[in-house]
Coordinates of C-alpha atoms in Angstrom, one line a residue:
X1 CA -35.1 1.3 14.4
X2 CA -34.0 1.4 10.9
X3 CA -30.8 -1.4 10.6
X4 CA -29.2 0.6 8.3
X5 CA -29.7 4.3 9.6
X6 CA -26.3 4.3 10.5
X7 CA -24.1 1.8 9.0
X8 CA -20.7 3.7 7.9
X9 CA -21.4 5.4 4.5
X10 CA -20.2 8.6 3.0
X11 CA -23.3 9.6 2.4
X12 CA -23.7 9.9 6.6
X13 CA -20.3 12.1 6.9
X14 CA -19.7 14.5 9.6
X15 CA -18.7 17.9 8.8
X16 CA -15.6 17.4 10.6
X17 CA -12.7 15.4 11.6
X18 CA -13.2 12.3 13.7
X19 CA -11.5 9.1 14.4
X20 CA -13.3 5.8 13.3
X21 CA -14.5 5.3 16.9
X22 CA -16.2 8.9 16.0
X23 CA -14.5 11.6 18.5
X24 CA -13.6 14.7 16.9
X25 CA -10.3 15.3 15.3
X26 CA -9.2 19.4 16.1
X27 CA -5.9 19.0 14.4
X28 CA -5.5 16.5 11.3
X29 CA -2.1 18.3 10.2
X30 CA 0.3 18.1 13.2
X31 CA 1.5 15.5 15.1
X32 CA 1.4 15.4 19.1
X33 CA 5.2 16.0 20.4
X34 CA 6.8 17.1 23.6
X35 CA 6.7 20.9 22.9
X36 CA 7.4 22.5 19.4
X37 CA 9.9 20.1 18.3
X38 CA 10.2 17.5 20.8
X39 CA 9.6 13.8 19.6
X40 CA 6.3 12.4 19.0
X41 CA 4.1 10.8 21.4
X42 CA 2.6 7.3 21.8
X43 CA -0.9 8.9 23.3
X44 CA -1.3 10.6 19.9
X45 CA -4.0 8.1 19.2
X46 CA -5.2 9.5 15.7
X47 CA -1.7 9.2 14.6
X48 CA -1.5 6.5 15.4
X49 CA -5.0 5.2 13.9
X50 CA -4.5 7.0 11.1
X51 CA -1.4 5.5 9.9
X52 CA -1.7 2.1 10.9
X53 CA -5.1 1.8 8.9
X54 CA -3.3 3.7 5.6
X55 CA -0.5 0.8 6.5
X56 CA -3.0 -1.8 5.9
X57 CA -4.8 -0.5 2.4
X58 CA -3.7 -2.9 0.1
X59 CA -2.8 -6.5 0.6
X60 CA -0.3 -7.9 -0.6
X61 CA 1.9 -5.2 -2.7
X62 CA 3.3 -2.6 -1.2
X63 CA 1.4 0.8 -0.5
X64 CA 4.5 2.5 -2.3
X65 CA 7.2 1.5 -3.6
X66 CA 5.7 -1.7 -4.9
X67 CA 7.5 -1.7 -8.4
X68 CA 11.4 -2.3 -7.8
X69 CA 14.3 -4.2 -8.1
X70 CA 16.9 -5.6 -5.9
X71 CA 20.7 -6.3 -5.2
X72 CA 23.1 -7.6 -2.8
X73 CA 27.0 -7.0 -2.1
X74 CA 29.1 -5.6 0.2
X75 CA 29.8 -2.1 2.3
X76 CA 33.3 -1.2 2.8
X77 CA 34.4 1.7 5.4
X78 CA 36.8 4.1 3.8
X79 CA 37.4 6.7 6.2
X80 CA 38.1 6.7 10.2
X81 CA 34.6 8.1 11.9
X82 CA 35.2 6.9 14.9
X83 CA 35.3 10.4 16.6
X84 CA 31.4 10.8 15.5
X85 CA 30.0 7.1 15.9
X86 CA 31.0 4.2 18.1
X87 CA 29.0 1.8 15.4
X88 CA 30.2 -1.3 15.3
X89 CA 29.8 -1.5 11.4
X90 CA 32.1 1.7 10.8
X91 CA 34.3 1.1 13.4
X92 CA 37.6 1.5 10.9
X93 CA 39.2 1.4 7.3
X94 CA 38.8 -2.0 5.5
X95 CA 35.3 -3.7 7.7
X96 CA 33.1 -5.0 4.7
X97 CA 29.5 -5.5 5.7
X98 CA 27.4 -7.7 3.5
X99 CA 24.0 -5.7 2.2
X100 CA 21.4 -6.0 0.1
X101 CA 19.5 -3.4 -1.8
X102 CA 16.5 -2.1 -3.6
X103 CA 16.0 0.6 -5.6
X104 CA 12.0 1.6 -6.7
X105 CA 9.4 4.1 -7.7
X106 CA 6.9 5.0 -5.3
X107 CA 3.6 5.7 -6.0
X108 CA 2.3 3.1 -9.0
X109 CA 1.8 -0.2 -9.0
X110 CA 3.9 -3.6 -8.8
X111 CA 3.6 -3.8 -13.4
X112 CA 3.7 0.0 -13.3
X113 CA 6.6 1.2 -15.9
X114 CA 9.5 2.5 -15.1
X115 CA 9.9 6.0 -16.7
X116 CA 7.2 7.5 -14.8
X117 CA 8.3 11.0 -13.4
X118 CA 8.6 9.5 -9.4
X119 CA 9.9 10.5 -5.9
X120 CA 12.1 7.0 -6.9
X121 CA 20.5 -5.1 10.9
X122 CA 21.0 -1.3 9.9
X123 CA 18.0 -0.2 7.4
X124 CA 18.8 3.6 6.0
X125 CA 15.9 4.0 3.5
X126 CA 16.5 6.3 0.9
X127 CA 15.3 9.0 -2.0
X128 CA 17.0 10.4 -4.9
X129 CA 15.5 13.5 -3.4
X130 CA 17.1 14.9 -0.8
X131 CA 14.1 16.4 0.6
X132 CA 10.6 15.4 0.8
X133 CA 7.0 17.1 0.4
X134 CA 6.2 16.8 4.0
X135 CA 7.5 17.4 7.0
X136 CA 5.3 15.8 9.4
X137 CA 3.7 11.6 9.5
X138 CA 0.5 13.1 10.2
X139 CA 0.0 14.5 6.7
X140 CA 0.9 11.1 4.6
X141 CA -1.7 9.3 4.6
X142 CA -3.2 11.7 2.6
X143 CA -0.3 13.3 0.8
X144 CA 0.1 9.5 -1.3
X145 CA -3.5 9.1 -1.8
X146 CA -3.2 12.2 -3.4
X147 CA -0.4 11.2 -5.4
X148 CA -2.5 7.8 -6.0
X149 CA -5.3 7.1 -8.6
X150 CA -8.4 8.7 -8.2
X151 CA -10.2 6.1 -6.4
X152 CA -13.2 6.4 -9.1
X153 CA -11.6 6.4 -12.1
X154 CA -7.6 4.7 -11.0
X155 CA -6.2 7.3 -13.0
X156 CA -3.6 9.4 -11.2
X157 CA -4.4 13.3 -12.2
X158 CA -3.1 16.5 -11.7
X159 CA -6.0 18.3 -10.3
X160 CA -6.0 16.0 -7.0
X161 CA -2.2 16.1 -6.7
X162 CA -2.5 20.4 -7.0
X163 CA -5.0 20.7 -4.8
X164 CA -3.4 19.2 -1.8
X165 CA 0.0 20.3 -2.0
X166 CA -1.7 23.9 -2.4
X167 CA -2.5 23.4 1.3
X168 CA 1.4 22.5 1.8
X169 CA 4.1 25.3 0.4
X170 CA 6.4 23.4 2.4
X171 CA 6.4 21.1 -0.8
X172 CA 7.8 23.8 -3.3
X173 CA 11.0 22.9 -2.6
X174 CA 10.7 18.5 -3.6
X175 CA 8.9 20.1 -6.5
X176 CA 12.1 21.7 -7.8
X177 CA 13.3 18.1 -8.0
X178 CA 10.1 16.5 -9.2
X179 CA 9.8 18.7 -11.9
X180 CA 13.2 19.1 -13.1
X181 CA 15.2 17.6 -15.6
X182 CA 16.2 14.9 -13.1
X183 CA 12.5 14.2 -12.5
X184 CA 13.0 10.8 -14.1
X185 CA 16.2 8.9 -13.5
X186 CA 17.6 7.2 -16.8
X187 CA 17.9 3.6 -14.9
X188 CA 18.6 2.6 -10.8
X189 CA 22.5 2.7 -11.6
X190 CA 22.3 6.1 -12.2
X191 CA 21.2 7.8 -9.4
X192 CA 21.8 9.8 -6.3
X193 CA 20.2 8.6 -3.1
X194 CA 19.8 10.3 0.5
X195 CA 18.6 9.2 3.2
X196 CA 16.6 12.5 3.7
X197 CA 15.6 12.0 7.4
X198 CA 17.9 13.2 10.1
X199 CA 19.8 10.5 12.5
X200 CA 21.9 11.2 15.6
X201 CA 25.7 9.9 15.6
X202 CA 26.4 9.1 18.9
X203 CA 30.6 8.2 20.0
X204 CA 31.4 6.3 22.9
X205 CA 32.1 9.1 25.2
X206 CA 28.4 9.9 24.7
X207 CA 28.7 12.8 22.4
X208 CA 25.8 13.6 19.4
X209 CA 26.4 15.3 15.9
X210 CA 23.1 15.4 13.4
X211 CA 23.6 13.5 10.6
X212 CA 22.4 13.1 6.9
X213 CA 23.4 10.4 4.7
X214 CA 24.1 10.9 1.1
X215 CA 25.3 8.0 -2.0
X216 CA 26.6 9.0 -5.1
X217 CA 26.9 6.9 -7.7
X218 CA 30.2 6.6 -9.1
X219 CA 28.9 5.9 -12.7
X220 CA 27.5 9.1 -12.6
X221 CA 23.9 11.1 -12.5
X222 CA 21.5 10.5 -15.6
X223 CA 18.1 11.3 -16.1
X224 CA 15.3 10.9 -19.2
X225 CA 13.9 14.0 -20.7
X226 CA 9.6 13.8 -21.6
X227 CA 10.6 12.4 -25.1
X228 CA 13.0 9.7 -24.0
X229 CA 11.0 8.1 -21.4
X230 CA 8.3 7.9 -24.2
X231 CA 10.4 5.7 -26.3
X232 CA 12.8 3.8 -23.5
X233 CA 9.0 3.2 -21.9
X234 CA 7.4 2.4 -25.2
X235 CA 10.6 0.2 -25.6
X236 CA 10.5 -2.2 -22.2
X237 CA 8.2 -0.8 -19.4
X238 CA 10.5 -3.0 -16.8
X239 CA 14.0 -0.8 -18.6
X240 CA 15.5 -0.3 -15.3
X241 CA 15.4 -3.8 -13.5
X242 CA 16.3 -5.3 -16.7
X243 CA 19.5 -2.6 -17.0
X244 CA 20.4 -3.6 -13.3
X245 CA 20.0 -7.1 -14.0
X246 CA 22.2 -7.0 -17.2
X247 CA 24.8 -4.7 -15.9
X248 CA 25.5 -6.9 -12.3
X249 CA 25.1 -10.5 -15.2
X250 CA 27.6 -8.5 -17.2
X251 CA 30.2 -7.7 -14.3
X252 CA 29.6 -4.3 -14.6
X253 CA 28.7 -4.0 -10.9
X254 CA 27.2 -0.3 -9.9
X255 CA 28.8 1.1 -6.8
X256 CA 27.8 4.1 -4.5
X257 CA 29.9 6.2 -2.7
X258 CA 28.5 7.2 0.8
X259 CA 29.3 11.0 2.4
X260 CA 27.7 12.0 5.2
X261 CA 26.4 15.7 6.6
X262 CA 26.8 16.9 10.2
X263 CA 26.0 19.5 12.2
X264 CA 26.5 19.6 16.2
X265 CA 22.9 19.7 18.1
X266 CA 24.8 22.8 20.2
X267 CA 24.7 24.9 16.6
X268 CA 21.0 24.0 14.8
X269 CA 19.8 27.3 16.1
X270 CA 22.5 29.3 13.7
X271 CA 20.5 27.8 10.7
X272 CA 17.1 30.0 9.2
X273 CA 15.8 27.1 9.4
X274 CA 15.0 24.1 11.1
X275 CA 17.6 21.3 10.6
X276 CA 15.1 18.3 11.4
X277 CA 12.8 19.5 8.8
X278 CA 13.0 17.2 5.5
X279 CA 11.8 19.9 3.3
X280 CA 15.4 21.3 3.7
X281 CA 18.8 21.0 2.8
X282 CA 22.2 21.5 4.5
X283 CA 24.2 23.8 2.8
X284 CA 27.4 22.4 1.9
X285 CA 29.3 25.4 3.1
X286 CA 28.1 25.0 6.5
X287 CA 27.8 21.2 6.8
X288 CA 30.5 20.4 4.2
X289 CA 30.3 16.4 3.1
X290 CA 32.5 14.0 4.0
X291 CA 33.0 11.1 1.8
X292 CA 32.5 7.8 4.1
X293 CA 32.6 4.0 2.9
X294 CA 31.4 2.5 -0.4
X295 CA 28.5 0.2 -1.3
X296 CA 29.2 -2.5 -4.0
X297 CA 26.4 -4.6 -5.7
X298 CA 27.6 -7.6 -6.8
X299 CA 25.1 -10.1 -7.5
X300 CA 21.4 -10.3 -8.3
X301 CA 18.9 -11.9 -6.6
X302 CA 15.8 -14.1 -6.8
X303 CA 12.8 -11.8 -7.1
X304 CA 10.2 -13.3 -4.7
X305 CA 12.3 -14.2 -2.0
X306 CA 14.7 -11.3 -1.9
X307 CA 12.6 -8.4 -3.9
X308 CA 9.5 -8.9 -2.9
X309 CA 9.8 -10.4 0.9
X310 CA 12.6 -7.8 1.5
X311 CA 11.1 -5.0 4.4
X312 CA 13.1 -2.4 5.2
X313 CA 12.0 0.1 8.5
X314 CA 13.9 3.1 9.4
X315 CA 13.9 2.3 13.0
X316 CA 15.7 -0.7 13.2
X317 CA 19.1 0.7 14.1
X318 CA 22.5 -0.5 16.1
X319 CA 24.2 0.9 18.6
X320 CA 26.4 4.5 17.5
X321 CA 23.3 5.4 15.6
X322 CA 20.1 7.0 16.9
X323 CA 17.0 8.9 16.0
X324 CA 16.5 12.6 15.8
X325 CA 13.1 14.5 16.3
X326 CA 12.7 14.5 13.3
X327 CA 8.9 14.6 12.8
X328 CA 8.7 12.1 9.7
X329 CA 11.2 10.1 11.1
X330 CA 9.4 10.2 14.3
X331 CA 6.1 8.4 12.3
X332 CA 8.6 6.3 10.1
X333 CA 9.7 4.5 13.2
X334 CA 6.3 3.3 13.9
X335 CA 5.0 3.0 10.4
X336 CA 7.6 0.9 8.5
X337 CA 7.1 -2.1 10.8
X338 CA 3.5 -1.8 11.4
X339 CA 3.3 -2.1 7.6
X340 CA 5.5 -5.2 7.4
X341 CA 3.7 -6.7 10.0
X342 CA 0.7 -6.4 7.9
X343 CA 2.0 -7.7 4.7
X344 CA 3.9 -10.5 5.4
X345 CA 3.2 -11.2 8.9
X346 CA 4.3 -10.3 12.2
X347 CA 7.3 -12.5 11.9
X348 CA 8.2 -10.7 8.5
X349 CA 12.1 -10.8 10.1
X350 CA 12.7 -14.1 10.2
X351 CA 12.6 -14.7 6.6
X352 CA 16.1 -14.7 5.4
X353 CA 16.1 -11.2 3.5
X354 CA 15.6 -9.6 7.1
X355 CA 16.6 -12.0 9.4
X356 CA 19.8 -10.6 11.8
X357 CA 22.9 -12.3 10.8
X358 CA 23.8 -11.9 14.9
X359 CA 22.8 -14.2 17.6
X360 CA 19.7 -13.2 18.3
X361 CA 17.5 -13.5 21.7
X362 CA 14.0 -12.5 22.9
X363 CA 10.7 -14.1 24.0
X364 CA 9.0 -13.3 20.6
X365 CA 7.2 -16.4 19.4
X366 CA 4.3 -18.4 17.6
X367 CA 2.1 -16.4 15.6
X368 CA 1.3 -16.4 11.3
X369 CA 4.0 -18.1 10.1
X370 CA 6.3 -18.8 12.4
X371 CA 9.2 -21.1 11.9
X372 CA 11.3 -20.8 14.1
X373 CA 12.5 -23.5 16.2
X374 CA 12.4 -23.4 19.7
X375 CA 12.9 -26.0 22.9
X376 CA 13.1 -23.8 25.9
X377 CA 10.6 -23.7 28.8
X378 CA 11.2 -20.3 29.6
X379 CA 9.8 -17.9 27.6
X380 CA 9.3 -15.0 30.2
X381 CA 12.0 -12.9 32.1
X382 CA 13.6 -12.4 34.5
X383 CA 14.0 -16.3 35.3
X384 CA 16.8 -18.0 37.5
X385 CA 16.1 -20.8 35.3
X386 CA 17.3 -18.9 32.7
X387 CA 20.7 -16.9 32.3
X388 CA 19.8 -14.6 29.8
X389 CA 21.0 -11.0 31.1
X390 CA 20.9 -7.2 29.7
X391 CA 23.0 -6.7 27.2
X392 CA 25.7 -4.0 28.4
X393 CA 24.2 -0.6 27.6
X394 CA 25.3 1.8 25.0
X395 CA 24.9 5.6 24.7
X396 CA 22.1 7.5 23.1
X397 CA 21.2 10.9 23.1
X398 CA 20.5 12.1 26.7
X399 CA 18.9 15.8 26.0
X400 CA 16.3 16.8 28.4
X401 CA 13.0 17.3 27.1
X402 CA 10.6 20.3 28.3
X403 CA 7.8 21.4 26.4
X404 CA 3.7 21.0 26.7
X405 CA 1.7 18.6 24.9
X406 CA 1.1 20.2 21.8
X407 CA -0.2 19.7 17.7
X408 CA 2.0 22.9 16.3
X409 CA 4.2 23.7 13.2
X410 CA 7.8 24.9 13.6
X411 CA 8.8 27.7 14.0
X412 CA 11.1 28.7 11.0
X413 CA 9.5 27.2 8.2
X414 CA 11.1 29.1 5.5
X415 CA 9.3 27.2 2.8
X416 CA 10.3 29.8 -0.1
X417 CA 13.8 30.3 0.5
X418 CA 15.4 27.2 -0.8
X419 CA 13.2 26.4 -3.7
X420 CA 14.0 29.8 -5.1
X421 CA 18.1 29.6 -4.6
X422 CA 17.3 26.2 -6.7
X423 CA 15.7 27.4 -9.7
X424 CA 17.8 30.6 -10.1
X425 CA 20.9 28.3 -10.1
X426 CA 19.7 26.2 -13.4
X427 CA 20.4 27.4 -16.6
X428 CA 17.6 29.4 -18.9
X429 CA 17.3 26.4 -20.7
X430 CA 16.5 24.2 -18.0
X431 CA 14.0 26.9 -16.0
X432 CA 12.2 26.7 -19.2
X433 CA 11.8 23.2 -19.3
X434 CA 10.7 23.2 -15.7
X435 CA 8.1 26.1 -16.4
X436 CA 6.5 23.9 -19.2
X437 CA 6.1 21.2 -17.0
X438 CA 4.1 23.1 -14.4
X439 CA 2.4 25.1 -17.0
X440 CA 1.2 21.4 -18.3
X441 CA 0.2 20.6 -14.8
X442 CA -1.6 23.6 -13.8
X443 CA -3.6 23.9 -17.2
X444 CA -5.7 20.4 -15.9
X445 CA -9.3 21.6 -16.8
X446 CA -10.1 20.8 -13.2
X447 CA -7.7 22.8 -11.9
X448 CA -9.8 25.9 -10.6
X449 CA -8.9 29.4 -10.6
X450 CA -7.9 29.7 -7.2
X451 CA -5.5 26.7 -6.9
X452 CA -3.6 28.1 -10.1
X453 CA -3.3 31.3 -8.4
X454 CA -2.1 30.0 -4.9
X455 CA 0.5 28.5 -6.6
X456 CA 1.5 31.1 -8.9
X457 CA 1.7 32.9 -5.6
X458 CA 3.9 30.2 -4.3
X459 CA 6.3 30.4 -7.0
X460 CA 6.3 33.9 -6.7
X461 CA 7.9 33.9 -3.5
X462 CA 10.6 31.6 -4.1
X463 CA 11.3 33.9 -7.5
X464 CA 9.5 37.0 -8.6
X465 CA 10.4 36.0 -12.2
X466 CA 9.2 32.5 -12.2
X467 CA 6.1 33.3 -10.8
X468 CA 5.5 36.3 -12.8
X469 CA 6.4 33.8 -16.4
X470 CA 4.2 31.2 -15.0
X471 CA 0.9 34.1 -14.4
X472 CA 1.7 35.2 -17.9
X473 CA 1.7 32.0 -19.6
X474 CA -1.8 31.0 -17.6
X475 CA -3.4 34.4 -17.9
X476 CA -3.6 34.5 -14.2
X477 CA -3.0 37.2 -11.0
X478 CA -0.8 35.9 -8.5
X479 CA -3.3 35.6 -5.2
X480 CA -0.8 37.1 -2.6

């Protein structure tokens, strides 16, 4: 037998999807969940495979989000929520909570600069989006190694980037942010944020609202047209760390007001589309904001220990908050820590940018790098030689789940709808900028002919106009 007959090579590829262990994959799009919309399950073994190996692809940056910058201060409840949440954190007018803070790019590296055009205890991770390209975990593995260097040449390029999202009109709509003016924020002061998944509020009679969380920075939105990030890039490649740095040195501390979106789980079906899906906003008239505490950074901190070793996951959580079916949240709650886990270690929260400032209890020990101190015999339960108890149980959402086992799409995907009611609401000025930008993208000489006519197609249907300006310009029939 020929040793190397079958050692893993490309050149020995099937022609379809498998897992590593080499069963074939039927569905490499959609997640396994408890009916159409239900949450995700834990017997989804490619999810799960697939995601934990894209967790582990580069040691010891970050996969994304590996160029940032970090802060710590205080949050400070404003308003009276107690009606929606029974959080301990927001449980009146006046409670400060100490927090820290990172802001970042996503997809270059740790020395990448700044001005690239970029998608940019409780742990809400954020966007300055507030929707995302994606709606389901299964898909982003691949959607950021698209987004990533071409692994030959390490040179991030159009062509890859076009060709998968053509797969994905769900994107259209994060590509009305991408590629508009506010494509590249001026610095990390001056920026929106949004928590873009969906949570559940939950009050202490037991009763859920849907929640998105929004911060708006009181200093005000500003962005960098092509020309200026040329020369503010050309300038200092590291601009917005050093602006955050100066400005917090300075006593100029940036500060974020917090308003939150919610819509009763008894009303998502009034909606034309699907509330839980992050390629969509609320709209304000229906799920009007309500402003909610405010976030102040007030000091900076030392890079390695606080920038660097600071992991944040979406599913740790307390009490009055809650997780939604979501179906990137749903991934996210797995994905975060399994990442952390593999970066810095499997005790990545006792180091003291993660570490709870609570009392804190469990039969987690040894392990890479563990120092933690510990002198009891016990370390199983139940024990009677131990008097460790439950804690006292809190609500969460209690809806009843029915459904089949089942890799589908939602229903009401409306992927056209939104991006079009974006661009029509920008002036002629600024649809012309945003035009140039995908008419600079699409004209990549490895673009084919057919991916520049799905997507004048695309465009198309979110705006006869734009899509018909964009064939023009290209010399190409929309492929309907």
């Amino acid at each position: 037998m020929d040793p190397y007959k079958f050692r893993p090579s490309s050149a020995f590829n099937s022609p379809f999807w498998t897992t590593n262990s080499g069963a074939p994959v039927w569905n490499n799009n959609n997640s396994l969940t408890v009916g159409e919309r239900g949450p995700i399950l834990l017997e989804d073994y490619h999810l799960i495979e697939k995601i934990a190996q894209f967790d582990r692809e580069r040691i010891p940056e970050r996969v994304v989000h590996a160029r940032g910058a970090s802060a710590k201060g205080f949050f400070e409840v404003t308003h009276d929520i107690t009606h929606l949440t029974c959080a301990d954190f927001l449980r009146g007018p006046g409670v400060q909570t100490p927090v820290i803070v990172r802001f970042s790019t996503v997809i270059h590296e740790r020395g990448s600069p700044e001005t690239l055009r970029d998608p940019g205890n409780f742990d809400l991770v954020g966007n300055n989006f507030p929707v995302f390209f994606i709606r389901d975990g299964m898909k982003f593995p691949d959607m950021v190694h698209a987004l990533k260097p071409n692994p030959v040449s390490h040179i991030q390029e159009n062509w890859r980037i076009l060709d998968f999202f053509s797969h994905h009109p769900e994107s259209l709509h994060m590509f009305t942010f991408l590629f508009d003016d506010i494509g590249i924020p001026a610095d990390y002061r001056h920026m929106d944020g949004s928590g873009v998944n969906t949570y559940t509020l939950v009050n202490k009679a037991g009763k859920t609202h849907y929640v998105k969380f929004h911060w708006k920075p009181t200093c005000g939105v500003k962005s960098l047209l092509e020309d200026e990030a040329v020369v503010v890039g050309g300038t200092n490649h590291s601009h917005a760390t050093k602006d955050l740095y100066d400005s917090i040195a300075a006593g100029n501390y940036p500060e974020w007001k917090l308003y939150i979106q919610t819509i009763d789980p008894d009303h998502e079906d009034r909606f034309d589309f699907d509330p839980l899906d992050v390629t969509k906003t609320w709209p304000k008239t229906s799920c009007p904001s309500s402003r909610w505490p405010s976030g102040l950074e007030q000091e900076h901190r030392q890079f390695f220990a606080e920038n660097e070793q600071l992991a944040f996951c979406p599913a740790i959580i307390v009490p009055g908050i809650y997780y939604s079916d979501d179906k990137l949240l749903q991934t996210r709650i797995f994905s975060y820590a399994d990442t952390q886990r593999h970066r810095l270690g499997p005790n990545y929260l006792l180091l003291p940018p993660n570490a709870p400032k609570s009392a804190h209890h469990n039969n987690h020990h040894e392990g890479f790098m563990n120092f933690m101190h510990r002198d009891e015999e016990v370390n199983y339960f139940p024990s009677r030689y131990d008097p460790v108890r439950h804690a006292e149980q809190y609500p969460i959402p209690s809806r009843v789940l029915t459904g089949r086992r089942e890799k589908t799409v939602i229903k009401k995907e409306n992927n056209f709808k939104q991006p079009g009611e974006r661009y029509r609401s920008w002036a002629p000025d600024r649809q012309e900028r945003f035009i140039r930008r995908w008419i600079e993208a699409l004209s990549d000489q490895r673009v084919t002919h057919e991916i520049r006519s799905i997507w004048i197609s695309y465009w198309s249907q979110c705006d006869k106009s734009l899509g018909q300006k964009l064939a023009t310009r290209l010399n190409v029939k929309p492929s309907m």
